[in-house]
Every structure is written in C-alpha cells, then in structure tokens.
C-alpha cells in the first residue's frame, strides 16, 4: 500500500486513484462531517455559488450552505461555521454546499475509486475506513486561495503517521515522508497529538487568525476535538453521504 499527500495545485499533474481523503480542516470538511453527524441526508458539493443557486431553483427544498470570506454567502440558508451547523435544523435535508476552497478541492478530487472527507473531528473513523478499503491512499490538502494551509498539512501528517504505524511496509511518497518527519519534530517520535496542540495550531495559522478576527473563535475549539464524531462522509453519485 502507498500513501501520498497532495495540494489542490498538484491535481492537474497527478492522476488520483484508490482512496482519496480530502481535508479542509478550516472549515469546509469539518462542516460537512458536522452536518452529516447532525442528520443531514446528503451534501452536494459544488464549485461556485451560482451553481448552488441554480440547483435550488430546480429543487426548492434544497438548503444552501457556504461562505464568502468566512461569512454566510449572500442568499444562502447556512454559513460554514460548524458550531452554527451543529445547531441547525438539517435532519433529513439535502444541502448544497459551496465554499471558497474546500468544495473546489472536493470537486477537483473526483475520479478516484473512493472519495472520503477528513477532519480532526472524524480522524480515526476515516483512517479505519481507508485501511478497510485496502487501496493506495492520497490525502488532498485544500489551500487558502492558492496558498499552503498549515492546518490541512497538519491533518495530513497526523493521518499519514497513524496509517504508517498500522501498516507494515507502507510505501511513503516524498511529501508524506516529509510530513511525518515534520510531525515527529513537532511532537517527539511516537507521541500522539493532543486536542490542545491541534487547537494551538488552528489559533496560530493564518486562516485561523482570520476566522478569530471574524468572530469564529469557537469554531476552532469545536474543530480541534479529535474523534468527536465517528461519521465517514463518502462521495456517492455526486453527493456526500455519511457511513
Ligand atoms: C473554504 O472552503 O475556503 C473554507 O472552508 C473557508 C471558511 O473558513 O469558511
């Protein structure tokens, strides 16, 4: 089995196959996990707001979720705050979701045999599912408008390091080897990351600081809780459903 880590910038040059885990920890993939855990029936990711509006015109019962510069997008029902989405009345609903980077990373990763949604909130559940599928694994890190996002690479390093511990003879791509070594440098060899350490990174990375300025500090605390949910969102027929 092989594991690699990519950014969305690399996708035009890389053929994704096997199992892909997409991560936009702040906040799209954490929000998706939260909405499915809160009982949403399915989430349809789209890569621009106009497409979401158009889908709602055709299906008036659909809810729209997503952000513009962190705040709820104009004309949408829901924003992209996991704290708010956790309280929203979305049980049994179909949600169309459009965000600045995260849903674009998902759409850009379509084509592999399995596409899973990763976050700290469902860390172990996704790792377990990916190992059960038994295919090569690629973790796709979302970026923030073309710039590397620390929080997604931290997630990728933590997930890859745990997979590396559980699989004998795992073949590591260069970016994965680098990420695991960097994580060991941060934590010390073999140590598990704590929620407090994840929170520290979220509060000090550039998008985390931006979200704090916009009044979303509570989202960071929510998102930093590893394994709070057991749900594994998977793309099936264009929609993310929970398993
Ligand atoms: C994105 O997709 O760019 C993010 O999830 C933005 C956000 O923090 O809402």
mmCIF file of C-alpha atoms and ligand atoms in Angstrom:
data_model
loop_
_atom_site.group_PDB
_atom_site.id
_atom_site.type_symbol
_atom_site.label_atom_id
_atom_site.label_comp_id
_atom_site.label_asym_id
_atom_site.label_seq_id
_atom_site.Cartn_x
_atom_site.Cartn_y
_atom_site.Cartn_z
ATOM 1 C CA UNK A 1 0.000 0.000 0.000
ATOM 2 C CA UNK A 2 1.194 3.515 -0.822
ATOM 3 C CA UNK A 3 0.255 6.854 0.726
ATOM 4 C CA UNK A 4 0.801 10.294 -0.769
ATOM 5 C CA UNK A 5 -0.097 13.844 0.217
ATOM 6 C CA UNK A 6 -1.085 16.457 -2.359
ATOM 7 C CA UNK A 7 -2.309 20.030 -2.528
ATOM 8 C CA UNK A 8 -5.060 21.059 -4.936
ATOM 9 C CA UNK A 9 -2.401 22.824 -7.033
ATOM 10 C CA UNK A 10 -0.891 19.459 -7.895
ATOM 11 C CA UNK A 11 -4.128 17.893 -9.079
ATOM 12 C CA UNK A 12 -3.709 18.802 -12.771
ATOM 13 C CA UNK A 13 -0.416 16.847 -12.722
ATOM 14 C CA UNK A 14 -1.434 13.844 -10.613
ATOM 15 C CA UNK A 15 -3.804 11.056 -11.507
ATOM 16 C CA UNK A 16 -5.770 10.235 -8.376
ATOM 17 C CA UNK A 17 -6.804 6.626 -7.906
ATOM 18 C CA UNK A 18 -7.557 4.329 -4.967
ATOM 19 C CA UNK A 19 -8.885 6.121 -1.874
ATOM 20 C CA UNK A 20 -8.700 9.893 -1.666
ATOM 21 C CA UNK A 21 -9.195 11.764 1.607
ATOM 22 C CA UNK A 22 -9.927 15.472 1.138
ATOM 23 C CA UNK A 23 -9.160 17.811 4.046
ATOM 24 C CA UNK A 24 -10.158 21.433 4.506
ATOM 25 C CA UNK A 25 -9.988 21.447 8.277
ATOM 26 C CA UNK A 26 -10.811 25.201 8.498
ATOM 27 C CA UNK A 27 -13.645 24.728 7.839
ATOM 28 C CA UNK A 28 -15.385 23.034 4.916
ATOM 29 C CA UNK A 29 -14.629 19.384 5.651
ATOM 30 C CA UNK A 30 -15.218 19.866 9.406
ATOM 31 C CA UNK A 31 -18.590 21.418 8.475
ATOM 32 C CA UNK A 32 -19.500 18.503 6.206
ATOM 33 C CA UNK A 33 -18.736 15.990 8.950
ATOM 34 C CA UNK A 34 -20.802 18.061 11.399
ATOM 35 C CA UNK A 35 -23.816 18.365 9.067
ATOM 36 C CA UNK A 36 -23.936 14.634 8.326
ATOM 37 C CA UNK A 37 -23.487 13.835 12.009
ATOM 38 C CA UNK A 38 -26.402 16.210 12.698
ATOM 39 C CA UNK A 39 -28.638 14.138 10.409
ATOM 40 C CA UNK A 40 -28.427 15.844 7.004
ATOM 41 C CA UNK A 41 -29.303 13.216 4.414
ATOM 42 C CA UNK A 42 -26.701 14.239 1.862
ATOM 43 C CA UNK A 43 -24.464 17.125 0.891
ATOM 44 C CA UNK A 44 -23.886 18.050 -2.718
ATOM 45 C CA UNK A 45 -20.566 19.917 -3.100
ATOM 46 C CA UNK A 46 -20.372 22.409 -5.955
ATOM 47 C CA UNK A 47 -17.542 24.663 -7.055
ATOM 48 C CA UNK A 48 -19.318 28.004 -7.282
ATOM 49 C CA UNK A 49 -22.184 29.808 -5.623
ATOM 50 C CA UNK A 50 -24.094 30.366 -8.897
ATOM 51 C CA UNK A 51 -24.336 26.615 -9.391
ATOM 52 C CA UNK A 52 -25.746 26.220 -5.861
ATOM 53 C CA UNK A 53 -28.406 28.892 -6.534
ATOM 54 C CA UNK A 54 -29.296 27.229 -9.820
ATOM 55 C CA UNK A 55 -29.707 23.835 -8.139
ATOM 56 C CA UNK A 56 -32.029 25.352 -5.570
ATOM 57 C CA UNK A 57 -34.146 26.916 -8.292
ATOM 58 C CA UNK A 58 -34.614 23.444 -9.725
ATOM 59 C CA UNK A 59 -35.094 21.813 -6.271
ATOM 60 C CA UNK A 60 -36.746 24.331 -3.909
ATOM 61 C CA UNK A 61 -36.420 22.066 -0.842
ATOM 62 C CA UNK A 62 -32.623 22.028 -1.005
ATOM 63 C CA UNK A 63 -30.773 24.072 1.623
ATOM 64 C CA UNK A 64 -27.714 26.085 0.601
ATOM 65 C CA UNK A 65 -24.625 26.236 2.833
ATOM 66 C CA UNK A 66 -21.369 28.058 2.279
ATOM 67 C CA UNK A 67 -19.308 31.164 2.822
ATOM 68 C CA UNK A 68 -17.793 34.207 1.220
ATOM 69 C CA UNK A 69 -14.731 35.472 3.026
ATOM 70 C CA UNK A 70 -15.769 33.381 6.041
ATOM 71 C CA UNK A 71 -19.303 34.785 6.340
ATOM 72 C CA UNK A 72 -22.550 33.194 5.160
ATOM 73 C CA UNK A 73 -22.788 33.599 1.379
ATOM 74 C CA UNK A 74 -25.454 36.012 0.097
ATOM 75 C CA UNK A 75 -28.786 34.257 -0.468
ATOM 76 C CA UNK A 76 -27.682 31.074 1.338
ATOM 77 C CA UNK A 77 -29.560 29.500 4.280
ATOM 78 C CA UNK A 78 -26.498 28.412 6.226
ATOM 79 C CA UNK A 79 -22.899 29.541 6.569
ATOM 80 C CA UNK A 80 -19.797 27.397 7.045
ATOM 81 C CA UNK A 81 -19.485 27.522 10.845
ATOM 82 C CA UNK A 82 -19.523 24.016 12.365
ATOM 83 C CA UNK A 83 -20.757 25.485 15.664
ATOM 84 C CA UNK A 84 -23.760 27.002 13.872
ATOM 85 C CA UNK A 85 -24.315 23.976 11.644
ATOM 86 C CA UNK A 86 -24.319 21.696 14.678
ATOM 87 C CA UNK A 87 -27.387 23.628 15.932
ATOM 88 C CA UNK A 88 -29.125 23.973 12.543
ATOM 89 C CA UNK A 89 -32.357 22.168 11.680
ATOM 90 C CA UNK A 90 -30.994 19.991 8.891
ATOM 91 C CA UNK A 91 -32.179 16.493 9.797
ATOM 92 C CA UNK A 92 -33.192 14.600 6.646
ATOM 93 C CA UNK A 93 -32.317 17.566 4.405
ATOM 94 C CA UNK A 94 -30.280 17.761 1.230
ATOM 95 C CA UNK A 95 -27.696 20.535 1.489
ATOM 96 C CA UNK A 96 -25.892 22.046 -1.498
ATOM 97 C CA UNK A 97 -22.548 23.405 -0.350
ATOM 98 C CA UNK A 98 -20.214 25.918 -1.973
ATOM 99 C CA UNK A 99 -17.124 27.353 -0.257
ATOM 100 C CA UNK A 100 -14.088 29.307 -1.398
ATOM 101 C CA UNK A 101 -11.607 26.419 -1.357
ATOM 102 C CA UNK A 102 -12.948 23.268 0.297
ATOM 103 C CA UNK A 103 -15.708 22.293 -2.093
ATOM 104 C CA UNK A 104 -13.399 23.083 -5.012
ATOM 105 C CA UNK A 105 -10.835 20.668 -3.549
ATOM 106 C CA UNK A 106 -13.548 18.002 -3.370
ATOM 107 C CA UNK A 107 -14.709 18.564 -6.947
ATOM 108 C CA UNK A 108 -11.076 18.576 -8.099
ATOM 109 C CA UNK A 109 -10.507 15.197 -6.450
ATOM 110 C CA UNK A 110 -13.406 13.379 -8.114
ATOM 111 C CA UNK A 111 -12.337 10.367 -10.150
ATOM 112 C CA UNK A 112 -10.609 8.116 -7.624
ATOM 113 C CA UNK A 113 -12.444 4.925 -6.662
ATOM 114 C CA UNK A 114 -13.366 6.258 -3.202
ATOM 115 C CA UNK A 115 -13.509 9.870 -2.014
ATOM 116 C CA UNK A 116 -13.725 10.368 1.761
ATOM 117 C CA UNK A 117 -13.942 13.579 3.773
ATOM 118 C CA UNK A 118 -11.367 14.025 6.533
ATOM 119 C CA UNK A 119 -11.065 16.328 9.537
ATOM 120 C CA UNK A 120 -9.800 16.028 13.098
ATOM 121 C CA UNK A 121 -13.439 15.542 14.141
ATOM 122 C CA UNK A 122 -13.561 12.143 12.402
ATOM 123 C CA UNK A 123 -9.853 11.285 12.315
ATOM 124 C CA UNK A 124 -9.877 7.623 13.405
ATOM 125 C CA UNK A 125 -13.113 6.761 11.605
ATOM 126 C CA UNK A 126 -11.699 7.886 8.236
ATOM 127 C CA UNK A 127 -8.383 6.137 8.815
ATOM 128 C CA UNK A 128 -10.244 2.933 9.709
ATOM 129 C CA UNK A 129 -12.386 3.142 6.573
ATOM 130 C CA UNK A 130 -9.396 3.877 4.309
ATOM 131 C CA UNK A 131 -7.491 0.912 5.742
ATOM 132 C CA UNK A 132 -10.520 -1.323 5.379
ATOM 133 C CA UNK A 133 -10.772 -0.382 1.684
ATOM 134 C CA UNK A 134 -7.169 -1.571 1.322
ATOM 135 C CA UNK A 135 -6.263 0.638 -1.640
ATOM 136 C CA UNK A 136 -3.476 3.176 -2.084
ATOM 137 C CA UNK A 137 -4.352 6.384 -0.246
ATOM 138 C CA UNK A 138 -3.946 10.007 -1.333
ATOM 139 C CA UNK A 139 -4.658 12.850 1.077
ATOM 140 C CA UNK A 140 -5.595 16.065 -0.731
ATOM 141 C CA UNK A 141 -4.988 19.234 1.291
ATOM 142 C CA UNK A 142 -7.113 22.214 0.427
ATOM 143 C CA UNK A 143 -5.310 25.545 0.219
ATOM 144 C CA UNK A 144 -6.393 29.038 1.098
ATOM 145 C CA UNK A 145 -6.739 30.788 -2.249
ATOM 146 C CA UNK A 146 -3.618 29.225 -3.710
ATOM 147 C CA UNK A 147 -1.527 29.354 -0.543
ATOM 148 C CA UNK A 148 -0.482 26.341 1.546
ATOM 149 C CA UNK A 149 -2.699 25.837 4.624
ATOM 150 C CA UNK A 150 -0.788 24.675 7.711
ATOM 151 C CA UNK A 151 -3.847 23.113 9.336
ATOM 152 C CA UNK A 152 -4.556 20.792 6.405
ATOM 153 C CA UNK A 153 -0.939 19.653 6.235
ATOM 154 C CA UNK A 154 -1.009 19.010 9.976
ATOM 155 C CA UNK A 155 -4.103 16.849 9.498
ATOM 156 C CA UNK A 156 -2.423 15.004 6.606
ATOM 157 C CA UNK A 157 0.722 14.411 8.682
ATOM 158 C CA UNK A 158 -1.254 13.095 11.657
ATOM 159 C CA UNK A 159 -3.401 10.793 9.492
ATOM 160 C CA UNK A 160 -0.403 9.541 7.479
ATOM 161 C CA UNK A 161 1.624 8.947 10.627
ATOM 162 C CA UNK A 162 -1.164 6.868 12.182
ATOM 163 C CA UNK A 163 -1.601 4.861 8.974
ATOM 164 C CA UNK A 164 2.165 4.327 8.831
ATOM 165 C CA UNK A 165 2.069 2.881 12.341
ATOM 166 C CA UNK A 166 -0.683 0.454 11.413
ATOM 167 C CA UNK A 167 0.509 -0.803 8.007
ATOM 168 C CA UNK A 168 3.682 -2.853 7.548
ATOM 169 C CA UNK A 169 5.815 -1.867 4.552
ATOM 170 C CA UNK A 170 3.729 1.211 3.756
ATOM 171 C CA UNK A 171 5.282 2.992 0.788
ATOM 172 C CA UNK A 172 5.618 6.717 1.517
ATOM 173 C CA UNK A 173 5.659 9.369 -1.189
ATOM 174 C CA UNK A 174 8.180 12.209 -0.687
ATOM 175 C CA UNK A 175 5.600 14.666 0.662
ATOM 176 C CA UNK A 176 4.348 12.058 3.139
ATOM 177 C CA UNK A 177 7.847 11.273 4.399
ATOM 178 C CA UNK A 178 8.456 14.998 4.852
ATOM 179 C CA UNK A 179 5.129 15.491 6.674
ATOM 180 C CA UNK A 180 5.705 12.577 9.058
ATOM 181 C CA UNK A 181 9.245 13.760 9.845
ATOM 182 C CA UNK A 182 7.964 17.299 10.479
ATOM 183 C CA UNK A 183 5.251 15.946 12.794
ATOM 184 C CA UNK A 184 7.797 13.891 14.729
ATOM 185 C CA UNK A 185 9.911 17.039 15.062
ATOM 186 C CA UNK A 186 6.897 18.856 16.477
ATOM 187 C CA UNK A 187 5.700 16.162 18.853
ATOM 188 C CA UNK A 188 8.608 13.857 19.507
ATOM 189 C CA UNK A 189 8.784 10.392 17.961
ATOM 190 C CA UNK A 190 5.732 8.240 18.534
ATOM 191 C CA UNK A 191 3.773 10.827 20.527
ATOM 192 C CA UNK A 192 0.067 11.380 19.760
ATOM 193 C CA UNK A 193 -1.112 14.913 19.092
ATOM 194 C CA UNK A 194 -3.492 16.281 21.737
ATOM 195 C CA UNK A 195 -6.588 18.376 21.066
ATOM 196 C CA UNK A 196 -4.801 21.236 22.822
ATOM 197 C CA UNK A 197 -1.889 21.020 20.368
ATOM 198 C CA UNK A 198 -4.286 20.944 17.401
ATOM 199 C CA UNK A 199 -6.093 23.975 18.816
ATOM 200 C CA UNK A 200 -2.800 25.813 19.239
ATOM 201 C CA UNK A 201 -2.032 25.283 15.537
ATOM 202 C CA UNK A 202 -5.550 26.326 14.495
ATOM 203 C CA UNK A 203 -5.328 29.516 16.550
ATOM 204 C CA UNK A 204 -1.930 30.454 15.135
ATOM 205 C CA UNK A 205 -2.221 29.558 11.453
ATOM 206 C CA UNK A 206 -3.148 32.381 9.104
ATOM 207 C CA UNK A 207 -6.689 31.251 8.286
ATOM 208 C CA UNK A 208 -7.341 30.516 11.963
ATOM 209 C CA UNK A 209 -6.335 34.090 12.845
ATOM 210 C CA UNK A 210 -8.612 35.389 10.084
ATOM 211 C CA UNK A 211 -11.534 33.368 11.477
ATOM 212 C CA UNK A 212 -10.881 34.630 15.015
ATOM 213 C CA UNK A 213 -10.965 38.222 13.686
ATOM 214 C CA UNK A 214 -14.297 37.465 12.025
ATOM 215 C CA UNK A 215 -15.767 36.210 15.331
ATOM 216 C CA UNK A 216 -15.413 32.445 14.808
ATOM 217 C CA UNK A 217 -13.000 31.554 17.642
ATOM 218 C CA UNK A 218 -15.498 28.959 18.926
ATOM 219 C CA UNK A 219 -15.285 27.107 15.595
ATOM 220 C CA UNK A 220 -11.599 26.454 16.180
ATOM 221 C CA UNK A 221 -12.302 24.894 19.584
ATOM 222 C CA UNK A 222 -15.069 22.779 18.051
ATOM 223 C CA UNK A 223 -12.900 21.611 15.145
ATOM 224 C CA UNK A 224 -9.847 20.731 17.292
ATOM 225 C CA UNK A 225 -11.661 17.850 19.019
ATOM 226 C CA UNK A 226 -10.202 14.685 17.515
ATOM 227 C CA UNK A 227 -12.663 11.815 17.103
ATOM 228 C CA UNK A 228 -15.681 13.741 18.327
ATOM 229 C CA UNK A 229 -17.709 12.136 15.508
ATOM 230 C CA UNK A 230 -17.489 8.651 14.027
ATOM 231 C CA UNK A 231 -19.040 9.505 10.687
ATOM 232 C CA UNK A 232 -17.194 8.969 7.382
ATOM 233 C CA UNK A 233 -18.614 11.105 4.579
ATOM 234 C CA UNK A 234 -18.148 9.428 1.213
ATOM 235 C CA UNK A 235 -18.953 10.737 -2.259
ATOM 236 C CA UNK A 236 -21.578 8.598 -3.967
ATOM 237 C CA UNK A 237 -23.184 9.703 -7.224
ATOM 238 C CA UNK A 238 -22.164 13.334 -6.760
ATOM 239 C CA UNK A 239 -23.357 13.628 -3.142
ATOM 240 C CA UNK A 240 -21.592 13.108 0.191
ATOM 241 C CA UNK A 241 -23.378 10.666 2.445
ATOM 242 C CA UNK A 242 -22.426 9.518 5.919
ATOM 243 C CA UNK A 243 -21.454 5.971 6.807
HETATM 244 C C1 LIG B 1 -13.013 27.366 2.410
HETATM 245 O O1 LIG B 1 -13.587 26.473 1.755
HETATM 246 O O2 LIG B 1 -12.257 28.191 1.906
HETATM 247 C C2 LIG B 1 -13.156 27.460 3.905
HETATM 248 O O3 LIG B 1 -13.868 26.414 4.414
HETATM 249 C C3 LIG B 1 -13.419 28.850 4.358
HETATM 250 C C4 LIG B 1 -14.010 29.008 5.748
HETATM 251 O O4 LIG B 1 -13.303 29.075 6.746
HETATM 252 O O5 LIG B 1 -15.236 29.090 5.855
#
